[in-house]
Amino acid sequence: MRACFIHRGEIRRFSAEYEGDGSEITIFGFQGMGEVNYEKELNGETSFFEAAARLSKQGNNVVVCGCTTNACGHIRKSAVVAEKGKLLGVSDMLHVIDGGVSCGAALRVYDTQLGRMGVVVADDLKFPEVIKTLTDCGSDFLVCVYEKMLDQVPCVLLRAYAYCYGVPVLFCASGYSVVADVGGSVEFASPQSPFCVEVETQKQYHLVESRRRGLYTPSRERD
């Protein structure tokens, strides 16, 4: 699939200037929307979600955009997902480190024209159980929207997760984007924006067996 990463500029401006780039998925970082107030969106005072849906219709593709959502004063880090002019949903970050915002309630796997897409929001990247859950639920690839990379830890995690769970991870942060492949390598990394790249998905399965204690079953007495 052809992926386009945009980690500079707002989604509405990009949509207004969009001329088509052939991408099948367009990914924005958190700068793409800023803060979205649900009440204002519902009242028609703002149109951030509409901008994402409109761009996905223009490109006939999938659009993922990071943002901060405000629901009755509950501030969350989120990602908006749209496809072919339709808003598919909003994913919230589940794990909040040392406060600052509210946590979400559930993970989402989206059925798209590219396959099943799991969405990882910001600091959820630091929790392996998030990646495991999304892949156990059938994700063919993962998209992670992040804020600013302060060190190389996100890149290390991306490579480890892609290798351990067998799915490519598409990562878009402020000023930097990365694709980690299922071999545990960085397939692409660039500070350029926008930047398009071909990403390959592979489905390879292995039989993994283990032995553990627990699940006690009383033995039957012989007659």
Short mmCIF file of C-alpha atoms in Angstrom, two decimals:
data_model
loop_
_atom_site.label_atom_id
_atom_site.label_comp_id
_atom_site.label_asym_id
_atom_site.label_seq_id
_atom_site.Cartn_x
_atom_site.Cartn_y
_atom_site.Cartn_z
CA MET A 1 0.00 0.00 0.00
CA ARG A 2 1.12 3.57 -0.65
CA ALA A 3 1.26 5.65 2.54
CA CYS A 4 1.69 9.42 2.81
CA PHE A 5 3.00 10.96 6.05
CA ILE A 6 2.31 14.60 6.91
CA HIS A 7 3.79 15.88 10.14
CA ARG A 8 3.73 19.60 9.35
CA GLY A 9 0.67 21.74 8.60
CA GLU A 10 -3.05 21.49 9.28
CA ILE A 11 -5.38 19.03 7.61
CA ARG A 12 -7.77 21.75 6.39
CA ARG A 13 -5.01 23.63 4.60
CA PHE A 14 -3.67 20.42 3.09
CA SER A 15 -7.17 19.47 1.95
CA ALA A 16 -7.65 22.87 0.27
CA GLU A 17 -4.38 22.49 -1.65
CA TYR A 18 -4.69 18.75 -2.33
CA GLU A 19 -3.95 17.76 -5.91
CA GLY A 20 -3.73 13.99 -5.46
CA ASP A 21 -0.65 11.92 -4.68
CA GLY A 22 -1.93 8.41 -5.28
CA SER A 23 -1.68 7.45 -1.61
CA GLU A 24 -3.98 4.78 -0.21
CA ILE A 25 -3.58 6.07 3.36
CA THR A 26 -2.69 9.58 4.57
CA ILE A 27 -1.42 9.98 8.13
CA PHE A 28 -1.18 13.27 10.05
CA GLY A 29 0.47 13.88 13.40
CA PHE A 30 -1.13 15.84 16.22
CA GLN A 31 -0.56 19.17 14.50
CA GLY A 32 -3.15 18.20 11.87
CA MET A 33 -6.16 19.26 13.94
CA GLY A 34 -5.12 20.66 17.31
CA GLU A 35 -7.98 20.56 19.84
CA VAL A 36 -11.42 19.38 18.77
CA ASN A 37 -14.40 20.26 20.97
CA TYR A 38 -17.18 17.71 20.50
CA GLU A 39 -19.91 20.18 21.43
CA LYS A 40 -18.72 22.71 18.85
CA GLU A 41 -18.41 19.98 16.24
CA LEU A 42 -21.99 18.83 16.87
CA ASN A 43 -23.27 22.43 16.77
CA GLY A 44 -21.52 23.10 13.48
CA GLU A 45 -19.23 25.77 14.93
CA THR A 46 -16.15 23.80 13.81
CA SER A 47 -15.64 21.18 11.09
CA PHE A 48 -12.42 19.29 11.88
CA PHE A 49 -13.98 15.84 11.45
CA GLU A 50 -15.61 16.97 8.22
CA ALA A 51 -12.19 18.07 6.93
CA ALA A 52 -10.80 14.56 7.53
CA ALA A 53 -13.78 12.95 5.81
CA ARG A 54 -13.57 15.39 2.90
CA LEU A 55 -9.87 14.71 2.38
CA SER A 56 -10.49 10.95 2.40
CA LYS A 57 -13.15 11.48 -0.26
CA GLN A 58 -10.82 13.63 -2.37
CA GLY A 59 -8.11 10.99 -2.25
CA ASN A 60 -10.51 8.02 -2.27
CA ASN A 61 -8.40 6.63 0.56
CA VAL A 62 -8.01 6.29 4.34
CA VAL A 63 -7.09 9.30 6.51
CA VAL A 64 -5.79 9.11 10.09
CA CYS A 65 -5.17 12.31 12.02
CA GLY A 66 -3.99 12.88 15.59
CA CYS A 67 -5.79 15.46 17.72
CA THR A 68 -6.77 16.45 21.25
CA THR A 69 -10.48 15.97 21.93
CA ASN A 70 -12.58 17.82 24.50
CA ALA A 71 -15.73 16.03 25.67
CA CYS A 72 -17.49 18.06 28.38
CA GLY A 73 -14.15 19.11 29.85
CA HIS A 74 -12.53 15.68 29.56
CA ILE A 75 -9.41 16.21 27.47
CA ARG A 76 -8.04 13.17 25.64
CA LYS A 77 -5.37 12.43 23.07
CA SER A 78 -7.12 10.88 20.11
CA ALA A 79 -6.92 9.88 16.46
CA VAL A 80 -9.67 10.49 13.90
CA VAL A 81 -10.16 7.87 11.17
CA ALA A 82 -12.02 8.46 7.89
CA GLU A 83 -12.33 6.53 4.65
CA LYS A 84 -13.73 7.56 1.25
CA GLY A 85 -15.72 10.46 2.68
CA LYS A 86 -17.03 8.63 5.74
CA LEU A 87 -15.96 9.14 9.35
CA LEU A 88 -15.18 5.67 10.71
CA GLY A 89 -14.52 6.69 14.31
CA VAL A 90 -12.23 8.19 16.91
CA SER A 91 -9.66 6.23 18.92
CA ASP A 92 -8.53 7.53 22.33
CA MET A 93 -5.28 6.94 24.20
CA LEU A 94 -5.90 4.41 26.97
CA HIS A 95 -2.85 4.92 29.17
CA VAL A 96 -2.11 8.30 30.70
CA ILE A 97 1.32 8.72 32.28
CA ASP A 98 1.49 11.14 35.25
CA GLY A 99 -1.83 12.82 34.49
CA GLY A 100 -2.46 15.87 32.33
CA VAL A 101 -5.30 14.39 30.25
CA SER A 102 -8.07 11.82 30.64
CA CYS A 103 -7.76 8.21 29.51
CA GLY A 104 -9.90 6.50 26.91
CA ALA A 105 -11.99 3.37 27.37
CA ALA A 106 -11.43 0.99 24.44
CA LEU A 107 -9.18 0.03 21.56
CA ARG A 108 -10.43 0.09 17.97
CA VAL A 109 -9.64 -2.03 14.93
CA TYR A 110 -11.01 -0.54 11.70
CA ASP A 111 -12.08 -2.51 8.64
CA THR A 112 -10.70 -0.56 5.68
CA GLN A 113 -10.06 -1.10 1.98
CA LEU A 114 -6.45 -1.84 2.95
CA GLY A 115 -7.33 -4.49 5.52
CA ARG A 116 -7.89 -4.38 9.25
CA MET A 117 -6.11 -1.38 10.75
CA GLY A 118 -5.26 -1.04 14.43
CA VAL A 119 -4.71 2.49 15.77
CA VAL A 120 -2.21 3.30 18.52
CA VAL A 121 -2.44 6.77 20.08
CA ALA A 122 0.60 8.51 21.57
CA ASP A 123 1.87 6.94 24.83
CA ASP A 124 -0.09 3.72 24.24
CA LEU A 125 2.96 2.82 22.15
CA LYS A 126 4.83 2.23 25.43
CA PHE A 127 2.46 -0.54 26.50
CA PRO A 128 3.02 -3.92 24.77
CA GLU A 129 -0.42 -5.18 25.78
CA VAL A 130 -1.98 -2.57 23.47
CA ILE A 131 -0.09 -3.90 20.47
CA LYS A 132 -0.81 -7.52 21.43
CA THR A 133 -4.53 -6.83 21.80
CA LEU A 134 -4.78 -5.09 18.44
CA THR A 135 -2.94 -7.89 16.64
CA ASP A 136 -4.88 -10.60 18.50
CA CYS A 137 -8.02 -8.88 17.20
CA GLY A 138 -6.83 -9.32 13.62
CA SER A 139 -5.01 -6.12 12.69
CA ASP A 140 -3.11 -6.44 9.40
CA PHE A 141 -1.10 -3.29 10.13
CA LEU A 142 -0.86 -0.62 12.81
CA VAL A 143 -0.86 3.16 12.60
CA CYS A 144 0.60 5.14 15.49
CA VAL A 145 0.13 8.91 15.81
CA TYR A 146 2.60 10.39 18.27
CA GLU A 147 3.55 13.81 19.54
CA LYS A 148 7.26 14.68 19.67
CA MET A 149 10.08 12.14 19.72
CA LEU A 150 12.44 13.04 22.56
CA ASP A 151 14.71 10.00 22.15
CA GLN A 152 15.09 6.80 20.14
CA VAL A 153 12.85 4.67 22.39
CA PRO A 154 9.82 4.88 20.02
CA CYS A 155 11.94 3.58 17.12
CA VAL A 156 13.20 0.68 19.23
CA LEU A 157 9.64 -0.20 20.25
CA LEU A 158 8.34 0.03 16.68
CA ARG A 159 10.93 -2.44 15.43
CA ALA A 160 10.36 -4.84 18.33
CA TYR A 161 6.56 -4.79 17.97
CA ALA A 162 6.64 -5.22 14.19
CA TYR A 163 8.90 -8.25 14.57
CA CYS A 164 7.21 -9.86 17.58
CA TYR A 165 3.62 -9.40 16.40
CA GLY A 166 4.14 -9.72 12.64
CA VAL A 167 2.58 -6.46 11.46
CA PRO A 168 4.14 -3.35 9.90
CA VAL A 169 3.83 -0.23 12.06
CA LEU A 170 3.35 3.19 10.44
CA PHE A 171 4.44 5.93 12.83
CA CYS A 172 3.88 9.68 12.45
CA ALA A 173 5.26 12.11 15.04
CA SER A 174 5.95 15.84 15.08
CA GLY A 175 8.67 16.37 12.49
CA TYR A 176 9.43 12.70 11.86
CA SER A 177 7.85 9.55 10.42
CA VAL A 178 8.91 5.89 10.47
CA VAL A 179 7.80 2.56 9.05
CA ALA A 180 8.95 -0.63 10.80
CA ASP A 181 8.59 -3.90 8.90
CA VAL A 182 7.87 -7.42 10.13
CA GLY A 183 11.56 -8.31 9.95
CA GLY A 184 12.27 -5.81 12.75
CA SER A 185 13.95 -3.29 10.45
CA VAL A 186 13.28 0.38 9.80
CA GLU A 187 11.93 0.25 6.27
CA PHE A 188 11.67 4.02 6.04
CA ALA A 189 12.38 7.04 8.22
CA SER A 190 12.33 10.68 7.19
CA PRO A 191 11.89 14.25 8.47
CA GLN A 192 10.35 15.22 5.11
CA SER A 193 6.70 16.22 4.96
CA PRO A 194 4.73 15.23 3.02
CA PHE A 195 6.49 12.00 2.10
CA CYS A 196 5.03 8.94 0.38
CA VAL A 197 6.33 5.38 0.59
CA GLU A 198 5.24 1.88 -0.39
CA VAL A 199 4.53 -0.38 2.60
CA GLU A 200 4.20 -4.15 2.27
CA THR A 201 2.00 -6.22 4.57
CA GLN A 202 2.70 -9.91 5.12
CA LYS A 203 0.69 -12.61 6.85
CA GLN A 204 2.95 -15.27 8.27
CA TYR A 205 1.75 -17.64 10.98
CA HIS A 206 3.62 -20.05 13.27
CA LEU A 207 2.50 -22.69 15.76
CA VAL A 208 3.66 -21.59 19.21
CA GLU A 209 3.18 -24.01 22.12
CA SER A 210 3.82 -23.49 25.82
CA ARG A 211 3.30 -25.24 29.14
CA ARG A 212 2.19 -23.49 32.31
CA ARG A 213 0.65 -24.08 35.71
CA GLY A 214 -2.96 -23.33 36.49
CA LEU A 215 -6.40 -24.27 35.14
CA TYR A 216 -6.61 -27.02 37.76
CA THR A 217 -8.74 -30.04 36.85
CA PRO A 218 -9.49 -32.63 39.56
CA SER A 219 -8.38 -36.12 38.55
CA ARG A 220 -11.16 -38.71 38.23
CA GLU A 221 -11.17 -41.60 40.65
CA ARG A 222 -10.99 -44.98 39.01
CA ASP A 223 -14.07 -47.19 39.32
#
